[in-house]
Amino acid sequence: MSGDIATTLAKRQGWIGTIDAVVVSCVWVGRRLAIADGEGRIGWIDPAAPQVEMQAAHTGAVLCAAADATALITGGDDGQLMRHVGPEASVQMARLPGRWIEHLLLSPPLHLVAAAAGKDLIVFDVRSGESIRQFPHPSSIGGLALDPKGRRIAASYYGGVNLWWLGIDGGNPRCLEWKGSHLATTWSPNGRFVITAMQEHTLHGWRIDDEMHMRMSGYTAKTRAFAWSQKGRWLASAGAPQVVCWPFTGSDGPMGKAPLHRGDHGAVPDTDGTGVLVTQLAFHPREDVLAAGYDDGCVELIHFADGRTLPALAPGDGAVTSMAWSCDGRVLACGSEGGRIAVIPVSPASR
Amino acid sequence: MDKIPVTVLTGYLGAGKTTLLNRILSEPHGRTYAVIVNEFGEIGIDNDLVVAADEEIFEMNNGCVCCTVRGDLIRIIDGLLKRRRRLDAILVETTGLARPAPVAQTFFTDDAVRAKTRLDSIVTIVDAHHLPRGLEHSSEIPEQIAFADVVLLNKSDLVDAAGLGRAEQLVRAINPYARLHRTSHCEVDLAAILDRRAFDLDRILTLEPDFLTAAADPEHEHEHDHGHEHEHEHEHEHEHHHEHGDDGHAHHHEDDAEATPPAAALHTDGILSVALSTDQLVNPDRFVPWVETLLAEQGGDILRSKGILAFTGEDRRFVFQGVHMIIDGNLQRPWADGEPRRSRLVFIGRNLDAARLRREFEACIG
């Protein structure tokens, strides 16, 4: 179970650096870690010899980022969509003057980037930066998710979710309707369910085939992060003192079933009575291990099956804002609101 | 970290919101203000701290009136706070036709916004020249005035003394508690509209001399602005309230309730204010359920409410304020020695039955 702070994995075998900015995103680009921050800068970290130097890219804050094996794509409040392949190697793909690019997704099979700016979802060719098509929405887009094949995209807004084919022009989207404001969005790995986080601290889901509705409640705050376990059996969600995990093993999803709760750090309120909340989640790419980040900066590794936890990073430096496992699952990267970056090697033994 | 104060700027089309924003953005005050405007074009200043918003009103929880929020503000504030720069304040300009409630409620209902920002005050700009006609045609204008903590009676140079008096009477009929400044071209000391802490329970007494008799409060005099041409006017009216307050009779509230002129006669769209007070101690076990039920049932009509209560068996003052059904209340500092333990309540809204409210409030005494 959780030990004292001195025994965190980061202290024992990791690297901790700080930048004077909000970490907006930690993303792996092949074997390198890319950091995007609230001052519009990008930094590259080699996990074998970690150090960080942030370099200016956007003129405002970076608001979103996504990557494939070779490049990082970022969107900012300066209206720029930028592509970065390494230090000193940033190019502007597109610019939407006066608009904010708030959400981004990359479809590697189609070589397309989908960027949400207000009510519009704009699809760009990842190599040429050319704007290919545009999908309008009745209100601002609150979140994006790709289907497992990377061909279809779900965009949430006030009133529901639209499903569009990324590679096909125009036409009407498939509309999954539900009254209210839909934000963070995720698509189940089996392709059958779309789930959104709502403004009123609940989740809403649809079984795409027949539009069966699912409602999942019991959150303390808005859910800002989702993670799917191996083979999509469990959906882990943030926004509560513990990770709330919904079973998606049956054809009805989690309906009529109780969620599992995971994580020790938030389970007992602080001495002053205020509890901490889970803000970020990342399932290990191959093993049954979930990384959970909290709003006090703490990160723990959770052995999903039995719930045992291992402290990975001590509290401090504000909420965890981003977490990502390297593709091989050997390194966990974490970034926080207060500018702390942790690069934590995780050997099979420590898991 | 201190929460960033947010000032909401409302006012009907053409009242002068853009004039005021341009002043705030161009004056050399050395402060950093982010401004969320409803349209880019009108602001003549190119500044990355000016953000255009599409007013997106979200109904939550099946559309209950107190659960409407501005979804665009939630997104924009989240985005603005990604940068480390120190913001001294955020100003939110609403459209001329906007009702202020969703903006105000955003700052009480969204947890992420609430963690980083605090609603400082609602400033309403009123066109003194057009007000009488505007009130006949618009239901938004009285609502904007009703919500206000500060009213700028603007374009006062375009009206004669009688017209100005009439306009002021109209504003007072709807909301006698807001700080009123007569202005032309929105020329007002920024200190009069920014950092007012109007929603801060600790400051409710000291900041609103029109709202409560604050004679016993030593800070009171220091809260006044100095050197403004209209200050005299304000002071005068203020003293008038003092005289009322100092008479110290338990049934003083009847005067208050009647002090609001009949709304219909003044074209205030049925919005008026009701003030209740007592020098007897109030029973919290009866009062709290009463006010909660009242706001739950009539919160759609009650736009704003405030109160300071002296409870039986409690040495501290209970202070609350509400926007529609959202209520924020707390036990606050102890009553000072010699300070009269007078409880006062104010409701501003539509369809208020003053007699019934008084009867029900009196049932909470003792």
PDB file of N, CA and C in Angstrom, chain A residues 189-221:
ATOM      1  N   PRO A 189     -13.064   0.922 -27.166  1.00  0.00           N
ATOM      2  CA  PRO A 189     -12.151   0.229 -28.089  1.00  0.00           C
ATOM      3  C   PRO A 189     -12.853  -0.785 -28.991  1.00  0.00           C
ATOM      4  N   ASN A 190     -14.032  -1.286 -28.596  1.00  0.00           N
ATOM      5  CA  ASN A 190     -14.746  -2.198 -29.482  1.00  0.00           C
ATOM      6  C   ASN A 190     -15.612  -1.439 -30.482  1.00  0.00           C
ATOM      7  N   GLY A 191     -15.587  -0.101 -30.393  1.00  0.00           N
ATOM      8  CA  GLY A 191     -16.296   0.718 -31.372  1.00  0.00           C
ATOM      9  C   GLY A 191     -17.782   0.847 -31.124  1.00  0.00           C
ATOM     10  N   ARG A 192     -18.302   0.223 -30.079  1.00  0.00           N
ATOM     11  CA  ARG A 192     -19.760   0.162 -29.933  1.00  0.00           C
ATOM     12  C   ARG A 192     -20.373   1.271 -29.090  1.00  0.00           C
ATOM     13  N   PHE A 193     -19.559   1.915 -28.252  1.00  0.00           N
ATOM     14  CA  PHE A 193     -20.116   2.919 -27.339  1.00  0.00           C
ATOM     15  C   PHE A 193     -19.375   4.258 -27.459  1.00  0.00           C
ATOM     16  N   VAL A 194     -20.124   5.338 -27.304  1.00  0.00           N
ATOM     17  CA  VAL A 194     -19.525   6.665 -27.141  1.00  0.00           C
ATOM     18  C   VAL A 194     -19.980   7.197 -25.790  1.00  0.00           C
ATOM     19  N   ILE A 195     -19.029   7.726 -25.035  1.00  0.00           N
ATOM     20  CA  ILE A 195     -19.343   8.221 -23.690  1.00  0.00           C
ATOM     21  C   ILE A 195     -18.837   9.654 -23.568  1.00  0.00           C
ATOM     22  N   THR A 196     -19.659  10.518 -22.962  1.00  0.00           N
ATOM     23  CA  THR A 196     -19.236  11.901 -22.731  1.00  0.00           C
ATOM     24  C   THR A 196     -19.308  12.231 -21.244  1.00  0.00           C
ATOM     25  N   ALA A 197     -18.505  13.223 -20.860  1.00  0.00           N
ATOM     26  CA  ALA A 197     -18.613  13.814 -19.525  1.00  0.00           C
ATOM     27  C   ALA A 197     -19.497  15.037 -19.661  1.00  0.00           C
ATOM     28  N   MET A 198     -20.407  15.214 -18.724  1.00  0.00           N
ATOM     29  CA  MET A 198     -21.326  16.338 -18.816  1.00  0.00           C
ATOM     30  C   MET A 198     -21.006  17.407 -17.783  1.00  0.00           C
ATOM     31  N   GLN A 199     -21.475  18.614 -18.091  1.00  0.00           N
ATOM     32  CA  GLN A 199     -21.256  19.751 -17.195  1.00  0.00           C
ATOM     33  C   GLN A 199     -21.756  19.456 -15.777  1.00  0.00           C
ATOM     34  N   GLU A 200     -22.848  18.699 -15.662  1.00  0.00           N
ATOM     35  CA  GLU A 200     -23.417  18.466 -14.325  1.00  0.00           C
ATOM     36  C   GLU A 200     -22.852  17.233 -13.633  1.00  0.00           C
ATOM     37  N   HIS A 201     -21.574  16.942 -13.864  1.00  0.00           N
ATOM     38  CA  HIS A 201     -20.852  15.916 -13.106  1.00  0.00           C
ATOM     39  C   HIS A 201     -21.431  14.523 -13.280  1.00  0.00           C
ATOM     40  N   THR A 202     -21.885  14.213 -14.477  1.00  0.00           N
ATOM     41  CA  THR A 202     -22.313  12.853 -14.775  1.00  0.00           C
ATOM     42  C   THR A 202     -21.660  12.458 -16.096  1.00  0.00           C
ATOM     43  N   LEU A 203     -21.753  11.159 -16.416  1.00  0.00           N
ATOM     44  CA  LEU A 203     -21.361  10.705 -17.743  1.00  0.00           C
ATOM     45  C   LEU A 203     -22.627  10.305 -18.486  1.00  0.00           C
ATOM     46  N   HIS A 204     -22.582  10.496 -19.806  1.00  0.00           N
ATOM     47  CA  HIS A 204     -23.673   9.982 -20.625  1.00  0.00           C
ATOM     48  C   HIS A 204     -23.072   9.123 -21.716  1.00  0.00           C
ATOM     49  N   GLY A 205     -23.744   8.031 -22.012  1.00  0.00           N
ATOM     50  CA  GLY A 205     -23.223   7.150 -23.050  1.00  0.00           C
ATOM     51  C   GLY A 205     -24.327   6.699 -23.990  1.00  0.00           C
ATOM     52  N   TRP A 206     -23.924   6.314 -25.184  1.00  0.00           N
ATOM     53  CA  TRP A 206     -24.846   5.767 -26.174  1.00  0.00           C
ATOM     54  C   TRP A 206     -24.266   4.455 -26.700  1.00  0.00           C
ATOM     55  N   ARG A 207     -25.128   3.458 -26.844  1.00  0.00           N
ATOM     56  CA  ARG A 207     -24.723   2.301 -27.650  1.00  0.00           C
ATOM     57  C   ARG A 207     -25.056   2.708 -29.078  1.00  0.00           C
ATOM     58  N   ILE A 208     -24.044   2.752 -29.933  1.00  0.00           N
ATOM     59  CA  ILE A 208     -24.232   3.389 -31.240  1.00  0.00           C
ATOM     60  C   ILE A 208     -25.273   2.667 -32.084  1.00  0.00           C
ATOM     61  N   ASP A 209     -25.287   1.351 -32.032  1.00  0.00           N
ATOM     62  CA  ASP A 209     -26.226   0.579 -32.862  1.00  0.00           C
ATOM     63  C   ASP A 209     -27.672   1.016 -32.709  1.00  0.00           C
ATOM     64  N   ASP A 210     -28.115   1.081 -31.462  1.00  0.00           N
ATOM     65  CA  ASP A 210     -29.543   1.349 -31.246  1.00  0.00           C
ATOM     66  C   ASP A 210     -29.778   2.609 -30.410  1.00  0.00           C
ATOM     67  N   GLU A 211     -28.728   3.351 -30.149  1.00  0.00           N
ATOM     68  CA  GLU A 211     -28.813   4.577 -29.360  1.00  0.00           C
ATOM     69  C   GLU A 211     -29.395   4.359 -27.968  1.00  0.00           C
ATOM     70  N   MET A 212     -29.180   3.191 -27.440  1.00  0.00           N
ATOM     71  CA  MET A 212     -29.545   2.989 -26.040  1.00  0.00           C
ATOM     72  C   MET A 212     -28.734   3.970 -25.183  1.00  0.00           C
ATOM     73  N   HIS A 213     -29.425   4.639 -24.251  1.00  0.00           N
ATOM     74  CA  HIS A 213     -28.743   5.625 -23.412  1.00  0.00           C
ATOM     75  C   HIS A 213     -28.174   4.997 -22.151  1.00  0.00           C
ATOM     76  N   MET A 214     -27.072   5.570 -21.690  1.00  0.00           N
ATOM     77  CA  MET A 214     -26.477   5.137 -20.420  1.00  0.00           C
ATOM     78  C   MET A 214     -26.188   6.382 -19.606  1.00  0.00           C
ATOM     79  N   ARG A 215     -26.517   6.355 -18.351  1.00  0.00           N
ATOM     80  CA  ARG A 215     -26.162   7.475 -17.486  1.00  0.00           C
ATOM     81  C   ARG A 215     -25.356   6.946 -16.318  1.00  0.00           C
ATOM     82  N   MET A 216     -24.259   7.614 -16.062  1.00  0.00           N
ATOM     83  CA  MET A 216     -23.382   7.183 -14.971  1.00  0.00           C
ATOM     84  C   MET A 216     -23.119   8.390 -14.090  1.00  0.00           C
ATOM     85  N   SER A 217     -23.463   8.281 -12.818  1.00  0.00           N
ATOM     86  CA  SER A 217     -23.356   9.464 -11.959  1.00  0.00           C
ATOM     87  C   SER A 217     -22.533   9.155 -10.719  1.00  0.00           C
ATOM     88  N   GLY A 218     -22.455  10.120  -9.826  1.00  0.00           N
ATOM     89  CA  GLY A 218     -21.724   9.925  -8.581  1.00  0.00           C
ATOM     90  C   GLY A 218     -20.389  10.646  -8.563  1.00  0.00           C
ATOM     91  N   TYR A 219     -20.199  11.641  -9.442  1.00  0.00           N
ATOM     92  CA  TYR A 219     -18.919  12.353  -9.499  1.00  0.00           C
ATOM     93  C   TYR A 219     -18.948  13.626  -8.663  1.00  0.00           C
ATOM     94  N   THR A 220     -17.793  14.000  -8.157  1.00  0.00           N
ATOM     95  CA  THR A 220     -17.659  15.206  -7.360  1.00  0.00           C
ATOM     96  C   THR A 220     -17.416  16.416  -8.259  1.00  0.00           C
ATOM     97  N   ALA A 221     -16.769  16.191  -9.370  1.00  0.00           N
ATOM     98  CA  ALA A 221     -16.405  17.279 -10.277  1.00  0.00           C
ATOM     99  C   ALA A 221     -16.603  16.801 -11.705  1.00  0.00           C
TER     100      ALA A 221
END
